[in-house]
């Protein structure tokens, strides 16, 4: 029964010897079946026993993230994607060894990084100096050429040009000393994007008394700090005067330009250029060796990174869990929730941990009586996980409440398919989900960060069933991309006289009405699904609207009645006979009597009337309305219909005060007479025993009876369930805290009546609104079919309308591509999402509201698997 209800849980107290605590907690983390409670809620996180160990683990995680960051900078180094399956719990001493190893590796990498950055910085400076020497030589050569050309034209211009451009005798990087006809020179490198602003500021501050030449460095340079590419250019500034030279240097400093020396003579520049090139070559060799050594270190670290991360996270989680324990000198104790069926596994894990620690004192596991509601633990696998997620998104089931997941596996994809019925669309959806299922191991190993894709991947089995069910309903609707399939041959035939009449028509604008008496072959329906003739019928929409609307009502009422029946299973399981009498029975009579009668009339009309007497068939909507008006039907559906309808209506009306007054009255009478066996724990939990809204809230009496203790006021004593050592036999099914123990609490009859009135009104009005809500099955199915038909007629039919091959073969591929894209985008994604959300609402609101309350809290065990796969949630 664990499939239909959550696992039975028990609260246990665990005593661990100090030396064995680490190993025992580690073994329990491997099996992931124990949820620990914090025994030190008032203690600050920084004042707990193992806070230093947790901090060391966090520091190791920081070092690992630093190493990982450095590895990812090297594109050719790959970190293994697969998480190592480390079944062995890391020993406590491994933390020191791993910490020392990571500390050594981090220091080595930081030293290599610092050396590499310094070498790259020197290499950048030498490269810029080389470019400055090369470009300034060109500038000086151009200046000399300009000077000699000017001298040939005019002696006066020659003298002025010699005074301005003869920079061979000028000082480098400063103002020439001596004569006033000497110019100062400042040469350097600046970022290319700052050159325009630099030139304008230089002109305005120096009032045009400087001469600037610049040239781009074609090869991009590399920033030694960030590794980004830099585009720079070489500049040289000629000026006259020391004051003007200071201004130029300050402007260069403001624009973060790098200044380099520029020798006065050409021979000196050549000699410096040779020295720079030699230093660059030597530096390149050293830099290559440094990078090669760094690569080897990172490759070695990358191979071990996943294993190191797993070890650190496991060690950290163990010490974090140990901080939840109450610590004494010799032992540690904690309370934990454990599934009763897994007690042998827990004891085996404790035995292994104690043995690995070399301790001779066994761990002690003893059950603790409690009045708390246990956590909810529903076991899932990769198939049921997606469906359970849908249920838990509405609310986690209360402890031992009926779990709708097994039923949702069928009902959810079926209701989706009713709205999405198309063989072609369902086939595409099933193939997509099938591909995800086929490649699931590769996808899991890839660890994709795409949240949308992983959401589809998580629901791959749900999507696959939705596609399969859509194929089934598409066959029922006889709909394949808005076209029908004539598999068995239509049961309709055109009589010979009508065929002769049609042959005389000159166009196809006329329609012919086929009489079933003459046109319906064998008087038998199409073997499976709709007859394909409805695809070309003018009254296709009229027929499908009526059929799908009635089908929606039938499915809706059956779905809701099934939910009410499941509430009976909750009442009987929790031993609530009053809820069965005062809630379940009137609810079934109300819903089944009124709306079940509507379903009966729909089905009866289908069997009682055919084409021979369909003209006299009554309108069900009018008949159902007359039933509430106590009016006799004009055309009876069956003999004695009016009498039956009056009886059903009277029973339905009687169910309202039945649900409203019976239960509060019985509770009041029992309160006045405590010997009747009813006491009240508190009124806040009243609806759990007294109302339709919270039956999942389990009183302690019910928990006691469930575990065979008996007695309304019994409280489990420590002697009821003996302590179990870790090497003892597994205990039997345990109980939870006993009885109410608060019989003298106030009984507020007014509050009970208000709550019961709310639940009664909610159910009665909900039956009406929820039945109407199921009409969305009809509406969405109609919309999907019409959109598919519109896409075919307005897009695909254009490419198929050409008679000749030549234009058709050119137009058909782009037309088909457009139709395919629109089909995937609109009909599969948008319409599929819409149908999914509507099916979700039908389950959450219309179905689950009849029996499911979702007021529990999830069982969150200490599990290494979850911690390793989801480190951010740790």
CSV table of C-alpha atoms in Angstrom, one decimal, residues 36-385:
chain,number,residue,atom,x,y,z
A,36,UNK,CA,17.5,14.6,11.6
A,37,UNK,CA,16.0,17.2,13.8
A,38,UNK,CA,17.9,20.2,15.2
A,39,UNK,CA,18.4,19.5,18.9
A,40,UNK,CA,20.0,23.0,19.4
A,41,UNK,CA,17.5,25.4,18.0
A,42,UNK,CA,18.5,28.2,20.4
A,43,UNK,CA,22.3,27.9,19.8
A,44,UNK,CA,23.9,30.3,17.4
A,45,UNK,CA,25.4,28.7,14.3
A,46,UNK,CA,28.8,30.0,15.2
A,47,UNK,CA,28.7,28.5,18.7
A,48,UNK,CA,28.1,24.9,17.7
A,49,UNK,CA,30.6,22.1,18.4
A,50,UNK,CA,31.8,21.4,14.9
A,51,UNK,CA,31.7,25.0,13.4
A,52,UNK,CA,35.5,25.0,12.9
A,53,UNK,CA,35.3,21.8,10.8
A,54,UNK,CA,32.5,23.3,8.7
A,55,UNK,CA,34.6,26.5,8.2
A,56,UNK,CA,37.6,24.4,7.1
A,57,UNK,CA,35.4,22.6,4.6
A,58,UNK,CA,34.1,26.0,3.3
A,59,UNK,CA,37.6,27.2,2.9
A,60,UNK,CA,38.5,24.0,0.9
A,61,UNK,CA,35.5,24.6,-1.3
A,62,UNK,CA,36.8,28.1,-1.9
A,63,UNK,CA,40.1,26.7,-3.0
A,64,UNK,CA,38.5,24.2,-5.2
A,65,UNK,CA,36.4,26.9,-6.9
A,66,UNK,CA,39.6,28.9,-7.4
A,67,UNK,CA,41.3,25.9,-9.0
A,68,UNK,CA,38.2,25.2,-11.1
A,69,UNK,CA,38.1,28.8,-12.3
A,70,UNK,CA,41.8,28.6,-13.4
A,71,UNK,CA,41.1,25.3,-15.2
A,72,UNK,CA,38.2,26.7,-17.1
A,73,UNK,CA,40.4,29.5,-18.4
A,74,UNK,CA,42.2,26.9,-20.4
A,75,UNK,CA,39.9,25.9,-23.2
A,76,UNK,CA,41.8,22.7,-24.0
A,77,UNK,CA,41.5,21.3,-20.5
A,78,UNK,CA,38.3,19.5,-19.8
A,79,UNK,CA,36.9,18.7,-16.4
A,80,UNK,CA,35.3,15.2,-16.3
A,81,UNK,CA,31.5,15.6,-16.3
A,82,UNK,CA,30.7,12.3,-14.5
A,83,UNK,CA,30.5,12.6,-10.7
A,84,UNK,CA,32.6,9.7,-9.2
A,85,UNK,CA,30.6,7.1,-7.5
A,86,UNK,CA,32.3,7.3,-4.1
A,87,UNK,CA,30.5,4.7,-2.0
A,88,UNK,CA,33.1,4.8,0.8
A,89,UNK,CA,32.6,7.6,3.4
A,90,UNK,CA,35.7,9.9,3.5
A,91,UNK,CA,37.6,9.3,6.7
A,92,UNK,CA,37.9,12.2,9.1
A,93,UNK,CA,41.6,12.2,8.7
A,94,UNK,CA,41.3,12.8,5.0
A,95,UNK,CA,40.2,16.3,5.7
A,96,UNK,CA,43.6,17.3,6.9
A,97,UNK,CA,45.3,15.5,4.0
A,98,UNK,CA,43.0,17.1,1.5
A,99,UNK,CA,43.3,20.5,3.1
A,100,UNK,CA,47.1,20.4,2.9
A,101,UNK,CA,47.0,19.2,-0.7
A,102,UNK,CA,44.6,21.9,-1.8
A,103,UNK,CA,46.6,24.5,0.1
A,104,UNK,CA,49.8,23.5,-1.6
A,105,UNK,CA,48.1,23.4,-5.0
A,106,UNK,CA,46.5,26.8,-4.5
A,107,UNK,CA,49.8,28.4,-3.5
A,108,UNK,CA,51.6,26.9,-6.5
A,109,UNK,CA,48.9,28.1,-8.8
A,110,UNK,CA,48.9,31.6,-7.3
A,111,UNK,CA,52.7,31.8,-7.6
A,112,UNK,CA,52.6,30.6,-11.2
A,113,UNK,CA,49.8,33.1,-11.9
A,114,UNK,CA,51.8,35.9,-10.4
A,115,UNK,CA,55.0,35.0,-12.3
A,116,UNK,CA,53.1,34.6,-15.5
A,117,UNK,CA,51.4,37.9,-15.1
A,118,UNK,CA,54.7,39.7,-14.4
A,119,UNK,CA,56.3,38.0,-17.4
A,120,UNK,CA,53.4,39.0,-19.6
A,121,UNK,CA,53.6,42.5,-18.3
A,122,UNK,CA,57.3,42.7,-19.2
A,123,UNK,CA,56.6,41.1,-22.6
A,124,UNK,CA,53.9,43.7,-23.2
A,125,UNK,CA,56.2,46.6,-22.3
A,126,UNK,CA,59.0,45.2,-24.5
A,127,UNK,CA,56.6,44.7,-27.4
A,128,UNK,CA,55.3,48.3,-27.0
A,129,UNK,CA,58.9,49.6,-26.8
A,130,UNK,CA,59.7,47.7,-30.0
A,131,UNK,CA,56.8,49.3,-31.8
A,132,UNK,CA,57.7,52.7,-30.5
A,133,UNK,CA,61.3,52.4,-31.8
A,134,UNK,CA,60.0,51.1,-35.2
A,135,UNK,CA,57.3,53.8,-35.6
A,136,UNK,CA,59.4,56.8,-34.4
A,137,UNK,CA,62.2,55.8,-36.9
A,138,UNK,CA,59.6,56.2,-39.6
A,139,UNK,CA,58.4,59.5,-38.2
A,140,UNK,CA,61.9,60.9,-38.2
A,141,UNK,CA,62.6,59.6,-41.7
A,142,UNK,CA,59.4,61.4,-42.9
A,143,UNK,CA,60.5,64.6,-41.1
A,144,UNK,CA,63.9,64.5,-42.8
A,145,UNK,CA,62.2,64.0,-46.2
A,146,UNK,CA,59.9,66.9,-45.6
A,147,UNK,CA,62.8,69.1,-44.6
A,148,UNK,CA,64.8,68.5,-47.7
A,149,UNK,CA,61.8,69.0,-50.0
A,150,UNK,CA,61.1,72.3,-48.4
A,151,UNK,CA,64.8,73.4,-48.8
A,152,UNK,CA,64.7,72.8,-52.5
A,153,UNK,CA,61.7,75.1,-52.9
A,154,UNK,CA,62.6,78.0,-50.7
A,155,UNK,CA,65.7,78.8,-48.6
A,156,UNK,CA,63.6,80.6,-46.0
A,157,UNK,CA,61.2,77.7,-45.6
A,158,UNK,CA,64.3,75.4,-45.4
A,159,UNK,CA,65.6,77.4,-42.4
A,160,UNK,CA,62.3,77.3,-40.6
A,161,UNK,CA,61.8,73.6,-41.3
A,162,UNK,CA,65.3,72.8,-40.0
A,163,UNK,CA,64.4,74.7,-36.8
A,164,UNK,CA,61.2,72.8,-36.3
A,165,UNK,CA,61.9,69.4,-37.5
A,166,UNK,CA,65.6,68.7,-36.9
A,167,UNK,CA,64.9,66.5,-33.9
A,168,UNK,CA,68.0,64.4,-34.3
A,169,UNK,CA,69.7,66.7,-31.8
A,170,UNK,CA,66.7,66.9,-29.5
A,171,UNK,CA,66.4,65.3,-26.1
A,172,UNK,CA,64.4,62.1,-25.7
A,173,UNK,CA,61.3,62.2,-23.5
A,174,UNK,CA,62.0,65.8,-22.3
A,175,UNK,CA,63.1,69.3,-23.4
A,176,UNK,CA,66.4,69.8,-25.2
A,177,UNK,CA,68.9,71.7,-23.3
A,178,UNK,CA,70.9,74.6,-24.7
A,179,UNK,CA,69.5,76.3,-27.8
A,180,UNK,CA,65.9,77.5,-28.2
A,181,UNK,CA,65.6,75.9,-31.7
A,182,UNK,CA,65.7,72.4,-30.3
A,183,UNK,CA,62.4,70.5,-29.8
A,184,UNK,CA,61.5,68.1,-27.0
A,185,UNK,CA,60.1,64.7,-27.8
A,186,UNK,CA,57.6,62.5,-25.9
A,187,UNK,CA,56.9,59.1,-27.4
A,188,UNK,CA,54.6,56.3,-26.1
A,189,UNK,CA,51.6,54.0,-26.6
A,190,UNK,CA,48.0,54.8,-26.0
A,191,UNK,CA,44.7,52.9,-26.4
A,192,UNK,CA,43.3,53.3,-29.8
A,193,UNK,CA,39.8,54.4,-28.6
A,194,UNK,CA,41.3,57.2,-26.5
A,195,UNK,CA,43.4,58.7,-29.3
A,196,UNK,CA,40.8,61.2,-30.6
A,197,UNK,CA,40.2,62.6,-27.1
A,198,UNK,CA,43.9,62.7,-26.4
A,199,UNK,CA,44.6,64.7,-29.5
A,200,UNK,CA,41.9,67.2,-28.8
A,201,UNK,CA,42.9,67.8,-25.2
A,202,UNK,CA,46.5,68.1,-26.2
A,203,UNK,CA,45.7,70.7,-28.8
A,204,UNK,CA,43.5,72.8,-26.5
A,205,UNK,CA,45.8,72.7,-23.4
A,206,UNK,CA,48.9,73.5,-25.4
A,207,UNK,CA,47.1,76.0,-27.6
A,208,UNK,CA,48.3,74.3,-30.8
A,209,UNK,CA,52.0,74.6,-29.9
A,210,UNK,CA,52.7,70.9,-30.2
A,211,UNK,CA,53.1,68.6,-33.2
A,212,UNK,CA,51.5,65.1,-32.9
A,213,UNK,CA,52.2,62.0,-35.1
A,214,UNK,CA,50.6,58.6,-34.5
A,215,UNK,CA,50.4,55.2,-36.1
A,216,UNK,CA,48.3,52.1,-35.2
A,217,UNK,CA,49.9,48.9,-34.0
A,218,UNK,CA,48.4,46.3,-36.3
A,219,UNK,CA,48.8,43.3,-34.1
A,220,UNK,CA,46.4,43.2,-31.1
A,221,UNK,CA,48.2,43.1,-27.7
A,222,UNK,CA,47.2,41.0,-24.7
A,223,UNK,CA,46.3,42.5,-21.3
A,224,UNK,CA,48.5,40.6,-18.7
A,225,UNK,CA,45.8,41.0,-16.0
A,226,UNK,CA,42.6,40.2,-17.7
A,227,UNK,CA,43.8,38.4,-20.8
A,228,UNK,CA,41.7,40.7,-23.1
A,229,UNK,CA,42.9,41.9,-26.4
A,230,UNK,CA,44.1,45.5,-26.6
A,231,UNK,CA,44.2,47.7,-29.7
A,232,UNK,CA,46.8,50.4,-29.2
A,233,UNK,CA,48.7,53.0,-31.3
A,234,UNK,CA,52.1,54.6,-31.1
A,235,UNK,CA,52.3,58.4,-30.8
A,236,UNK,CA,55.1,61.0,-30.7
A,237,UNK,CA,54.7,64.6,-29.6
A,238,UNK,CA,57.1,67.4,-30.5
A,239,UNK,CA,57.1,70.5,-28.3
A,240,UNK,CA,59.3,73.4,-27.3
A,241,UNK,CA,59.9,74.5,-23.7
A,242,UNK,CA,60.1,72.8,-20.4
A,243,UNK,CA,56.7,74.1,-19.2
A,244,UNK,CA,55.0,72.8,-22.3
A,245,UNK,CA,56.7,69.4,-21.9
A,246,UNK,CA,55.4,69.1,-18.3
A,247,UNK,CA,51.8,69.7,-19.6
A,248,UNK,CA,52.2,67.1,-22.3
A,249,UNK,CA,53.5,64.5,-19.8
A,250,UNK,CA,50.6,65.2,-17.4
A,251,UNK,CA,48.1,64.8,-20.2
A,252,UNK,CA,49.7,61.5,-21.1
A,253,UNK,CA,49.5,60.4,-17.5
A,254,UNK,CA,45.8,61.4,-17.4
A,255,UNK,CA,45.0,59.2,-20.4
A,256,UNK,CA,47.1,56.4,-19.0
A,257,UNK,CA,49.4,56.4,-21.9
A,258,UNK,CA,52.7,54.5,-21.5
A,259,UNK,CA,55.8,56.6,-22.2
A,260,UNK,CA,59.0,55.0,-23.5
A,261,UNK,CA,62.5,56.5,-24.1
A,262,UNK,CA,63.4,57.6,-27.7
A,263,UNK,CA,67.2,58.0,-28.3
A,264,UNK,CA,68.4,61.0,-30.2
A,265,UNK,CA,70.5,59.3,-32.8
A,266,UNK,CA,69.4,56.7,-35.4
A,267,UNK,CA,72.3,54.4,-34.5
A,268,UNK,CA,71.3,54.4,-30.9
A,269,UNK,CA,67.7,53.6,-31.8
A,270,UNK,CA,68.9,50.7,-33.9
A,271,UNK,CA,71.1,49.4,-31.2
A,272,UNK,CA,68.3,49.6,-28.6
A,273,UNK,CA,65.9,47.8,-31.1
A,274,UNK,CA,68.3,44.9,-31.4
A,275,UNK,CA,68.6,44.6,-27.6
A,276,UNK,CA,64.8,44.7,-27.2
A,277,UNK,CA,64.3,42.0,-29.8
A,278,UNK,CA,66.8,39.8,-28.0
A,279,UNK,CA,65.1,40.3,-24.7
A,280,UNK,CA,61.7,39.5,-26.2
A,281,UNK,CA,63.0,36.3,-27.6
A,282,UNK,CA,64.5,35.2,-24.3
A,283,UNK,CA,61.3,36.3,-22.5
A,284,UNK,CA,59.1,34.3,-24.9
A,285,UNK,CA,61.1,31.1,-24.1
A,286,UNK,CA,60.6,31.7,-20.3
A,287,UNK,CA,57.0,32.5,-20.8
A,288,UNK,CA,56.3,29.3,-22.8
A,289,UNK,CA,58.0,27.2,-20.1
A,290,UNK,CA,55.9,28.8,-17.4
A,291,UNK,CA,52.7,28.3,-19.4
A,292,UNK,CA,53.6,24.6,-20.1
A,293,UNK,CA,54.3,24.0,-16.4
A,294,UNK,CA,51.0,25.7,-15.4
A,295,UNK,CA,49.1,23.6,-18.0
A,296,UNK,CA,50.6,20.4,-16.5
A,297,UNK,CA,49.6,21.4,-13.0
A,298,UNK,CA,46.0,22.3,-14.1
A,299,UNK,CA,45.6,19.1,-16.1
A,300,UNK,CA,46.5,17.1,-13.1
A,301,UNK,CA,44.2,19.0,-10.9
A,302,UNK,CA,41.3,18.9,-13.4
A,303,UNK,CA,41.4,15.1,-13.3
A,304,UNK,CA,40.8,15.1,-9.6
A,305,UNK,CA,38.4,18.0,-9.2
A,306,UNK,CA,35.2,16.0,-9.3
A,307,UNK,CA,36.5,13.6,-6.6
A,308,UNK,CA,37.7,16.4,-4.4
A,309,UNK,CA,34.4,18.3,-4.7
A,310,UNK,CA,32.5,15.1,-3.7
A,311,UNK,CA,34.8,14.4,-0.7
A,312,UNK,CA,34.7,18.0,0.6
A,313,UNK,CA,30.9,18.2,0.2
A,314,UNK,CA,30.4,14.9,2.0
A,315,UNK,CA,32.7,15.9,4.9
A,316,UNK,CA,31.1,19.3,5.2
A,317,UNK,CA,27.6,17.8,5.2
A,318,UNK,CA,28.6,15.3,7.9
A,319,UNK,CA,29.9,18.0,10.2
A,320,UNK,CA,27.0,20.2,9.5
A,321,UNK,CA,24.7,17.3,10.5
A,322,UNK,CA,26.7,16.6,13.6
A,323,UNK,CA,26.0,20.2,14.6
A,324,UNK,CA,22.4,19.2,15.0
A,325,UNK,CA,23.3,16.7,17.8
A,326,UNK,CA,23.4,17.3,21.5
A,327,UNK,CA,27.0,16.8,22.4
A,328,UNK,CA,28.3,15.5,25.7
A,329,UNK,CA,31.8,14.1,26.6
A,330,UNK,CA,31.2,10.5,25.7
A,331,UNK,CA,28.2,10.4,23.3
A,332,UNK,CA,26.0,12.5,20.9
A,333,UNK,CA,22.3,12.2,20.7
A,334,UNK,CA,19.7,13.4,18.2
A,335,UNK,CA,16.1,12.7,17.2
A,336,UNK,CA,15.3,11.7,13.7
A,337,UNK,CA,12.4,10.6,11.5
A,338,UNK,CA,12.9,7.1,9.9
A,339,UNK,CA,10.6,5.0,7.6
A,340,UNK,CA,9.6,2.0,9.7
A,341,UNK,CA,10.3,-0.4,6.8
A,342,UNK,CA,13.9,0.8,6.6
A,343,UNK,CA,14.8,0.3,10.2
A,344,UNK,CA,17.0,-2.8,9.3
A,345,UNK,CA,18.9,-0.7,6.8
A,346,UNK,CA,19.5,2.0,9.3
A,347,UNK,CA,20.8,-0.4,11.9
A,348,UNK,CA,23.1,-2.1,9.4
A,349,UNK,CA,24.5,1.3,8.5
A,350,UNK,CA,25.1,2.1,12.2
A,351,UNK,CA,26.8,-1.2,12.7
A,352,UNK,CA,29.1,-0.5,9.8
A,353,UNK,CA,29.9,2.9,11.0
A,354,UNK,CA,30.7,1.7,14.5
A,355,UNK,CA,32.9,-1.1,13.1
A,356,UNK,CA,34.8,1.3,10.8
A,357,UNK,CA,35.5,3.6,13.7
A,358,UNK,CA,36.9,0.7,15.7
A,359,UNK,CA,34.4,1.3,18.5
A,360,UNK,CA,33.2,-1.5,20.8
A,361,UNK,CA,30.2,0.4,22.1
A,362,UNK,CA,27.1,-0.1,19.8
A,363,UNK,CA,24.9,2.8,18.8
A,364,UNK,CA,21.5,2.9,20.4
A,365,UNK,CA,18.3,3.6,18.4
A,366,UNK,CA,15.1,3.9,20.5
A,367,UNK,CA,11.6,5.0,19.5
A,368,UNK,CA,10.2,8.3,21.0
A,369,UNK,CA,6.5,9.0,21.6
A,370,UNK,CA,5.4,12.2,19.9
A,371,UNK,CA,2.3,14.1,19.1
A,372,UNK,CA,3.8,15.7,16.0
A,373,UNK,CA,2.5,14.9,12.5
A,374,UNK,CA,5.3,12.9,10.8
A,375,UNK,CA,6.8,14.0,7.5
A,376,UNK,CA,5.4,12.6,4.2
A,377,UNK,CA,7.7,10.2,2.3
A,378,UNK,CA,6.4,8.9,-1.1
A,379,UNK,CA,8.9,6.6,-2.8
A,380,UNK,CA,9.3,7.4,-6.5
A,381,UNK,CA,11.4,6.2,-9.4
A,382,UNK,CA,12.3,7.9,-12.6
A,383,UNK,CA,8.9,7.1,-14.1
A,384,UNK,CA,6.7,8.3,-11.3
A,385,UNK,CA,8.8,11.2,-10.2
